[in-house]
Tab-separated table of C-alpha atoms in Angstrom:
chain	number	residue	atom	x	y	z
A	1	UNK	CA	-46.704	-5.057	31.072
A	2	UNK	CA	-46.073	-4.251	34.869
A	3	UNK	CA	-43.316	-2.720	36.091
A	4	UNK	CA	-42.021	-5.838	37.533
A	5	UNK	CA	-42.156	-7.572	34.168
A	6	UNK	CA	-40.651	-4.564	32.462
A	7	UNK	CA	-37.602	-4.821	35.307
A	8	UNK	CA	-37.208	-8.140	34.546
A	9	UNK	CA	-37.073	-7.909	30.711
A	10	UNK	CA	-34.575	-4.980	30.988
A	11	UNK	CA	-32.452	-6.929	33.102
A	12	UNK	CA	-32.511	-9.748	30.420
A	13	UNK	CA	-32.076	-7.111	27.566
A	14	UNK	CA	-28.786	-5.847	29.806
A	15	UNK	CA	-27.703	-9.452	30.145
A	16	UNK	CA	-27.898	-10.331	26.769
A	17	UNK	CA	-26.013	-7.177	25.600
A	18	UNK	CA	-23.809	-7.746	28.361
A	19	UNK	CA	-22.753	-11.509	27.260
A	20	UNK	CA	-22.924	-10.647	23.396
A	21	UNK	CA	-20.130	-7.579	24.213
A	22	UNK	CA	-17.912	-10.332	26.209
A	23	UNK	CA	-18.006	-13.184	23.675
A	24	UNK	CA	-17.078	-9.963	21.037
A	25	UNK	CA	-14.085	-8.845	23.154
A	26	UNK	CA	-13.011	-12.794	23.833
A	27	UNK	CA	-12.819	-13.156	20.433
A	28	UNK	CA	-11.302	-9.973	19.405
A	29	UNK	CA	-8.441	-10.601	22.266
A	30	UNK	CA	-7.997	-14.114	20.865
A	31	UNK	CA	-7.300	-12.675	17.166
A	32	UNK	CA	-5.040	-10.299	18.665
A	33	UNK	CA	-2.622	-12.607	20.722
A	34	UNK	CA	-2.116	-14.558	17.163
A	35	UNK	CA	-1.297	-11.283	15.294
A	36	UNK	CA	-1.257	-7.455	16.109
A	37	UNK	CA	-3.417	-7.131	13.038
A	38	UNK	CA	-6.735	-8.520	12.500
A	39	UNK	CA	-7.794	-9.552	9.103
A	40	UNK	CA	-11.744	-8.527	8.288
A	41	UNK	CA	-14.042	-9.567	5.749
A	42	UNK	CA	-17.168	-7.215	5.323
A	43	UNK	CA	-19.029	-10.001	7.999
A	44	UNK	CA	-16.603	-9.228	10.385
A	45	UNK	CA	-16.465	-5.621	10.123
A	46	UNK	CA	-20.131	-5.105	10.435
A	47	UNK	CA	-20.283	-7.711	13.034
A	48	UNK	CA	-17.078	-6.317	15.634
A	49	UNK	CA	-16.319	-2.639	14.078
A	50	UNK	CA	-19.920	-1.357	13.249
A	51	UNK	CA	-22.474	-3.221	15.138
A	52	UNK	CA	-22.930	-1.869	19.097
A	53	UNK	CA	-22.553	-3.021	21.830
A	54	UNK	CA	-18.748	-1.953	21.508
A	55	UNK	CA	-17.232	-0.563	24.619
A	56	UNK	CA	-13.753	-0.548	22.516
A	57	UNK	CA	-12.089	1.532	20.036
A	58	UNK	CA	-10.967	0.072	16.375
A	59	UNK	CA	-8.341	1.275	14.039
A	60	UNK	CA	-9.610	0.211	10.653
A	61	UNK	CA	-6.885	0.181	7.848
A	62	UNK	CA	-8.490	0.121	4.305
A	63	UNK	CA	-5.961	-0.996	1.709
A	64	UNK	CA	-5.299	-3.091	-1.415
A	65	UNK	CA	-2.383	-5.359	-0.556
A	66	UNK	CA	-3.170	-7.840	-3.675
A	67	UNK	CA	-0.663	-8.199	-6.632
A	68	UNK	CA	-2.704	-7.261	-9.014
A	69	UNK	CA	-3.639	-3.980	-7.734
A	70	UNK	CA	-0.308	-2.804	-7.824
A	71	UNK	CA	-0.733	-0.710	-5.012
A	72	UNK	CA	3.401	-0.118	-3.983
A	73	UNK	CA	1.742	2.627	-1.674
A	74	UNK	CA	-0.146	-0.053	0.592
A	75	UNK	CA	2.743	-2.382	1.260
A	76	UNK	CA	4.488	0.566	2.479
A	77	UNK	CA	1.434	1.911	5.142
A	78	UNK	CA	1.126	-1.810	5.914
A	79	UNK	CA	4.726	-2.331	7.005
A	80	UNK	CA	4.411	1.437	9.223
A	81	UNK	CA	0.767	0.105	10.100
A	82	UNK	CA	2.520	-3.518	11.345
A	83	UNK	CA	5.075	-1.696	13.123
A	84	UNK	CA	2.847	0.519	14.924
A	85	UNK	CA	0.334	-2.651	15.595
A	86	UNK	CA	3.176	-4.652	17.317
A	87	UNK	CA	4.077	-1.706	19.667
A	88	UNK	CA	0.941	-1.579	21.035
A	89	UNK	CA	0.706	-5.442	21.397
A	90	UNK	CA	3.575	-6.020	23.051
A	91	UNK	CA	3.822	-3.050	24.935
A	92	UNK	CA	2.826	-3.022	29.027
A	93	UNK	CA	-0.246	-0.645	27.954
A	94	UNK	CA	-1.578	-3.692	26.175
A	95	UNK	CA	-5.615	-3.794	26.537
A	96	UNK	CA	-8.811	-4.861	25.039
A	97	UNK	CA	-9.772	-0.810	24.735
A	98	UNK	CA	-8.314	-0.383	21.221
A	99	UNK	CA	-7.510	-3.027	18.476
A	100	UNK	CA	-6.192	-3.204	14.995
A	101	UNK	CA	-7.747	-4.338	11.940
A	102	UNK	CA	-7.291	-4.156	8.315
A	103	UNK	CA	-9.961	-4.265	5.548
A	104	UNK	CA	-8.567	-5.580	1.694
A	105	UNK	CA	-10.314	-4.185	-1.185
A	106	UNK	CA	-10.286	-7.542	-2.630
A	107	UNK	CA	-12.145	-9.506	0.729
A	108	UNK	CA	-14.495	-6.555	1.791
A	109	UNK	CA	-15.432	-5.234	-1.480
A	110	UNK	CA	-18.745	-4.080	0.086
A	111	UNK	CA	-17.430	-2.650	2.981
A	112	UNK	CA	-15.946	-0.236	0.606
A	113	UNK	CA	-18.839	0.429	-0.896
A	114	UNK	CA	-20.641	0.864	2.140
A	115	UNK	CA	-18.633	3.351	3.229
A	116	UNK	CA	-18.421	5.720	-0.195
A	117	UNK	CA	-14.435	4.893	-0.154
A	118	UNK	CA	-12.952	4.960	-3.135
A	119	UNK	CA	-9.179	5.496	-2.290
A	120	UNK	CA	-6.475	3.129	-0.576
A	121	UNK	CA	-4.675	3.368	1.922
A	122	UNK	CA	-7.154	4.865	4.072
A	123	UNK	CA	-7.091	4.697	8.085
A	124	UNK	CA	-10.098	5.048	10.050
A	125	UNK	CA	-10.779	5.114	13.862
A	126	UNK	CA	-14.291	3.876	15.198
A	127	UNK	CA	-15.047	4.910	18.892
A	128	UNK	CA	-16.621	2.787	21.596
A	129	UNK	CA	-19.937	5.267	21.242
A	130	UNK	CA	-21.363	6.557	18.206
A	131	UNK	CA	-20.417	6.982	14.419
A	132	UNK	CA	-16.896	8.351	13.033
A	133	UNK	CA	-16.507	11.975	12.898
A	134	UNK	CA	-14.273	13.909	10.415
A	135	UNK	CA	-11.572	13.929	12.666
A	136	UNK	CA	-11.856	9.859	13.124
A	137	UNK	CA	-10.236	9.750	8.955
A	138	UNK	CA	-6.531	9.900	9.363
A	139	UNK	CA	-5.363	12.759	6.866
A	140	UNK	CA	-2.582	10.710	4.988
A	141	UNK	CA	-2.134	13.061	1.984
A	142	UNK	CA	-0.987	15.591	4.500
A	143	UNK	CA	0.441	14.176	7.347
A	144	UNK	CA	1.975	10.990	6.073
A	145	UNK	CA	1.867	7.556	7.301
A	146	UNK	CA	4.636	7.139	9.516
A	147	UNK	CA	3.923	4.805	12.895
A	148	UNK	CA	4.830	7.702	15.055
A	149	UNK	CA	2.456	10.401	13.222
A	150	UNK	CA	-0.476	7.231	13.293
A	151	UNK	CA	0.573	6.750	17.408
A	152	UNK	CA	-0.031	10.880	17.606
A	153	UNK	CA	-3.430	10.894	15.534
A	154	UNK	CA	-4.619	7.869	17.787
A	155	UNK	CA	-3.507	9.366	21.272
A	156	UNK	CA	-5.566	12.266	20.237
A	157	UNK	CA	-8.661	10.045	19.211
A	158	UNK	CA	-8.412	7.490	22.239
A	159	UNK	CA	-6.408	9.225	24.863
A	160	UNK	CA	-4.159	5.741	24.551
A	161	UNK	CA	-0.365	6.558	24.446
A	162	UNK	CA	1.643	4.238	22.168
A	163	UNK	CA	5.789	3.866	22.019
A	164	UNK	CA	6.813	3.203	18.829
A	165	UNK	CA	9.208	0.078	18.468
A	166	UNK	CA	10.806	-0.536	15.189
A	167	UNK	CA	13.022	-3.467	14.897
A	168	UNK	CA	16.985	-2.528	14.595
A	169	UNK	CA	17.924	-1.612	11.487
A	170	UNK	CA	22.271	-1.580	10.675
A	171	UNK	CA	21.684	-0.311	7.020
A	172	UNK	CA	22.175	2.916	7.948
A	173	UNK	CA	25.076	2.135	10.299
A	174	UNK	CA	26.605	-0.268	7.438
A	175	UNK	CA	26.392	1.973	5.167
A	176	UNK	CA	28.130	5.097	7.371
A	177	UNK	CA	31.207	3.086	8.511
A	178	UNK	CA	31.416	1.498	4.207
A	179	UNK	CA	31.587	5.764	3.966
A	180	UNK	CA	34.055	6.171	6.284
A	181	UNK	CA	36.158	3.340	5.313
A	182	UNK	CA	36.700	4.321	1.534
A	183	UNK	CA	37.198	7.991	2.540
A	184	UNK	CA	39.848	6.807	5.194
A	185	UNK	CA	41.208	4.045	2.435
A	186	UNK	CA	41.568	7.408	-0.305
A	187	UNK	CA	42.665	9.687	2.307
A	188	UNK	CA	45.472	7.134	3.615
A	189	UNK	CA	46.457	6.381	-0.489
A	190	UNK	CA	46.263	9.664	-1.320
A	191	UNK	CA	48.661	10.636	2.149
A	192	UNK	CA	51.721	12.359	0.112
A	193	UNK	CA	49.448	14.319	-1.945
A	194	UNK	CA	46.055	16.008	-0.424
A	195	UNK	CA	45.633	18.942	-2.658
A	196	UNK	CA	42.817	17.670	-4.001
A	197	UNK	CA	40.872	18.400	-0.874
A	198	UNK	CA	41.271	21.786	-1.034
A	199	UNK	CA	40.007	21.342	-4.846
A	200	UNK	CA	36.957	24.209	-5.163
A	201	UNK	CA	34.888	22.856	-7.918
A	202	UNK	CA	34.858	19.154	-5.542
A	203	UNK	CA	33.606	21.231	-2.934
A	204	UNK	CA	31.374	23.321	-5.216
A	205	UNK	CA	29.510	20.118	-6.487
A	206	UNK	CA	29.138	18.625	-2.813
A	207	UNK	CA	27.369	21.620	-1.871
A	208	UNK	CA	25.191	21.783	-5.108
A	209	UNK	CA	24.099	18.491	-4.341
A	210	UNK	CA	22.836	19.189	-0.855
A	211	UNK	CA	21.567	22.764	-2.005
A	212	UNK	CA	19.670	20.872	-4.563
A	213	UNK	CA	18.365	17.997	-2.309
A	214	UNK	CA	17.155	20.910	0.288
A	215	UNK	CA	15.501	22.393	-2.250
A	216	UNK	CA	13.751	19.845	-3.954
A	217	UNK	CA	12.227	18.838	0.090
A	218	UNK	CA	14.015	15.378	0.544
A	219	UNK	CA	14.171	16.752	4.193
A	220	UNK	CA	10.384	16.652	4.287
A	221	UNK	CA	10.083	13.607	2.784
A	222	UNK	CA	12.630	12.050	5.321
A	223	UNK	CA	10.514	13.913	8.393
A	224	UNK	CA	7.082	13.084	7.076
A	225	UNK	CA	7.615	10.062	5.323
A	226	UNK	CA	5.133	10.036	1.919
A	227	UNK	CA	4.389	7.776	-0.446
A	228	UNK	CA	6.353	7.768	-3.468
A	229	UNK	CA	3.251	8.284	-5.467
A	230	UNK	CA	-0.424	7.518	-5.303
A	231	UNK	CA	-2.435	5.179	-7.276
A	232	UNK	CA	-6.388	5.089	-6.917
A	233	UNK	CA	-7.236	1.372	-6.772
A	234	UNK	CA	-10.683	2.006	-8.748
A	235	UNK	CA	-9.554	3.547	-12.273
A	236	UNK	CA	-5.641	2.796	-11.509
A	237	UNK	CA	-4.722	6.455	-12.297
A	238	UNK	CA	-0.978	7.321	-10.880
A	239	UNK	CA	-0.548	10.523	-9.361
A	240	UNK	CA	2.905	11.670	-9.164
A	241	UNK	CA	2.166	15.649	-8.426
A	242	UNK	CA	-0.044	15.762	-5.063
A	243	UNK	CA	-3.260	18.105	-5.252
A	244	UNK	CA	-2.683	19.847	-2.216
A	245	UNK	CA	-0.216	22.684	-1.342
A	246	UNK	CA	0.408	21.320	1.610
A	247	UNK	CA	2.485	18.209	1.183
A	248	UNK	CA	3.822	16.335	-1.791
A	249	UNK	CA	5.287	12.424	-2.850
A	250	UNK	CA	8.676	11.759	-3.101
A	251	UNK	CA	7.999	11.436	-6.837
A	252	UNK	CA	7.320	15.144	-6.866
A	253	UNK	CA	10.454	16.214	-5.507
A	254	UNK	CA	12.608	13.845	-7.617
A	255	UNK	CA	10.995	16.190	-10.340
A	256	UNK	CA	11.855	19.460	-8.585
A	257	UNK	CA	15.251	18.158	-8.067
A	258	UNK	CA	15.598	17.457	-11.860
A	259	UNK	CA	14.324	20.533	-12.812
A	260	UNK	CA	16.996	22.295	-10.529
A	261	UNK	CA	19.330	20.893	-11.883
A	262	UNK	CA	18.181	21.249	-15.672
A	263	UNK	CA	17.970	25.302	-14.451
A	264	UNK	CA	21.406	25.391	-13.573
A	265	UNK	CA	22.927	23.953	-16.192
A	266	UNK	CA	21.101	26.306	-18.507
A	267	UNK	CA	22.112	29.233	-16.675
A	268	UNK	CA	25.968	28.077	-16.911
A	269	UNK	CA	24.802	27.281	-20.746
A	270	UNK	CA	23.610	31.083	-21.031
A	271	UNK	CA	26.795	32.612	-18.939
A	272	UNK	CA	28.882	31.070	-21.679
A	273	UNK	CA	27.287	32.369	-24.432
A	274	UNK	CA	26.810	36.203	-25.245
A	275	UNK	CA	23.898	35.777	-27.528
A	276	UNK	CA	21.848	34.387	-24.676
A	277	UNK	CA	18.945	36.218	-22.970
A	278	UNK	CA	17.050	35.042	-19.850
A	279	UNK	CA	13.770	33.317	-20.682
A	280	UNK	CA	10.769	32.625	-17.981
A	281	UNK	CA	9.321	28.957	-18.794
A	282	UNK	CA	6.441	27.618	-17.113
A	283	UNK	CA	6.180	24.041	-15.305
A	284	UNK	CA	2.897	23.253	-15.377
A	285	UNK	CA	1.363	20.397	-13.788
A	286	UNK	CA	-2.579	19.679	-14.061
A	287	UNK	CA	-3.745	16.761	-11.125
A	288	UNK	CA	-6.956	15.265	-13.007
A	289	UNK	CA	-7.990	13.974	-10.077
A	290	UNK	CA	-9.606	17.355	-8.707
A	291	UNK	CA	-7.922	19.745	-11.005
A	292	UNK	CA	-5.261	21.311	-9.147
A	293	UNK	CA	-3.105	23.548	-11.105
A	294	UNK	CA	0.720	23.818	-9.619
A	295	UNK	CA	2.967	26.151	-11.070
A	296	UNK	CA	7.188	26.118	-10.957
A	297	UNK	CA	8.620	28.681	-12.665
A	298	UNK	CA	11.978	28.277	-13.658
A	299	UNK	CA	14.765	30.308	-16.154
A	300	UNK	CA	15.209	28.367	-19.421
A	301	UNK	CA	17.344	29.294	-22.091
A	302	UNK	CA	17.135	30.875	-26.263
A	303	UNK	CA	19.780	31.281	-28.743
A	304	UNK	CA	19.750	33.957	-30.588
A	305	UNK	CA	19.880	33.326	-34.480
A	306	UNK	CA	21.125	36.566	-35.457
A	307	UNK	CA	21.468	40.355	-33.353
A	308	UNK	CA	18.043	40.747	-35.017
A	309	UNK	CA	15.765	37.297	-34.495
A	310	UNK	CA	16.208	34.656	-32.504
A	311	UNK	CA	14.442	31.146	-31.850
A	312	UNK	CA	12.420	31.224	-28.315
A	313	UNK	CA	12.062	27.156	-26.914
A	314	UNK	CA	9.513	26.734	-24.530
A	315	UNK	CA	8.805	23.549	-22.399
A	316	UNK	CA	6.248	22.874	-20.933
A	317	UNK	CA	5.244	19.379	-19.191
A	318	UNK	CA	1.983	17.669	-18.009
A	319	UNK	CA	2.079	15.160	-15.577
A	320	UNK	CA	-0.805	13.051	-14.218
């Protein structure tokens, strides 16, 4: 082949590319101004996400959203996933350099399968060049899957800058002035005789109740926002304890908060009795899924049976 011909079939070759990468991105754009999320089969994913030319970047959600996977999990990364979705779409940033898709277990089976994946909710970035990196697998189990934590993780793999818009929510503000009202309502029955507010054991419990929600991490949960628990959508194993020491499910600290309180009232339970020692239980909770061991230690409680023997109770639970 001459170098003329050559010039001529590499100007072809660029042509081609060229128009195939258009009629992908005219399509994509299309999806996009009917929803902020596109659905994908595995045709579609190997066809727009995997196949090049791609001069764009895709966020990939992997999920099971169907009824009978009972993945509660899912539903709530797909409403923080939505939310995030619909800020970029109708934000004044809008572009065809990043778009959002979602992959169901249940209409890309193969993708799945493809890709090794055997968990769900899982997000994914794929860049305009190249394959995913470790960094392009957003790390839910520590992080979370808030919209604003997602907007962070994707301004660091695209350099695009998302607002998060939620939609205006008055539970919260419902719910405050209902508070205020039936405090004001007791406060103005209760107006000849206030001496219960300077009642100790009312304000002892109100403080036990926030010393135990502190402790237990409901601050965490409300800053990082996990999952109540995580279910693996091959075997449908529940895990309620997370493997890693770095973050945990609201689940888990529901536990911790029970516990707390199951500690304290023991320890009252042994102040009020002479013939009660101190006792060091173990909490021990084994994740099957990779064998993590956790430990909480916590003081339980014997009874003595007599000055010479008593009866030592030990409880131990297994979760997961």
């Amino acid at each position: 082949m001459s170098s003329l011909g050559l010039l001529v079939w590499l100007i072809q070759l660029f042509c081609l590319l060229f128009n195939l990468l258009a009629e992908k991105v005219e399509q994509l754009m299309e999806w996009s101004s009917r929803r902020s999320v596109i659905r994908m089969n595995g045709d579609k994913f190997r066809r727009f996400v995997k196949a090049p030319p791609r001069n764009y970047s895709v966020i990939v959600m992997f999920t099971a959203l169907q009824p009978q996977r009972q993945c509660s999990v899912c539903r709530q990364a797909n409403e923080e996933y939505q939310v995030l979705a619909n800020s970029w779409r109708y934000s004044s940033a809008f572009s065809n350099k990043l778009f959002f898709t979602i992959v169901d277990y249940d209409e890309g089976a193969d993708v799945f399968q493809q890709l090794n994946m055997n968990s769900a909710p899982t997000f994914m970035h794929f860049p305009p060049k190249g394959k995913p990196k470790r960094a392009d697998t957003f790390d839910l189990q520590r992080i979370g899957f808030a919209a604003e934590q997602l907007a962070k993780w994707i301004a660091d793999r695209t350099d695009v800058h998302i607002r998060v818009f939620r939609p205006p929510n008055y539970s919260g503000t419902i719910a405050l002035a209902l508070l205020v009202s039936l405090v004001g309502g007791l406060l103005y029955l209760r107006r000849n005789n206030l001496e219960f507010i300077y009642n100790k054991t009312g304000w002892a419990m109100a403080a036990l109740c926030v010393v135990f929600a502190m402790t237990s991490g409901q601050m965490w949960n409300h800053i990082r926002g996990p999952p109540y628990a995580h279910k693996n959508p091959q075997n449908g194993q529940v895990s309620y304890i997370h493997g890693s020491s770095q973050a945990q499910f609201v689940a888990e600290s529901h536990i911790i908060l029970l516990l707390s309180i199951l500690q304290k009232q023991m320890d009252r339970t042994r102040q009020a009795k002479s013939d009660c020692c101190l006792v060091q239980c173990i909490y021990l909770t084994v994740n099957s899924n990779n064998g993590t061991v956790l430990f909480y230690i916590f003081p339980f409680f014997s009874i003595f049976k007599s000055s010479a023997e008593f009866f030592l109770f030990f409880f131990l639970c297994i979760v997961c």
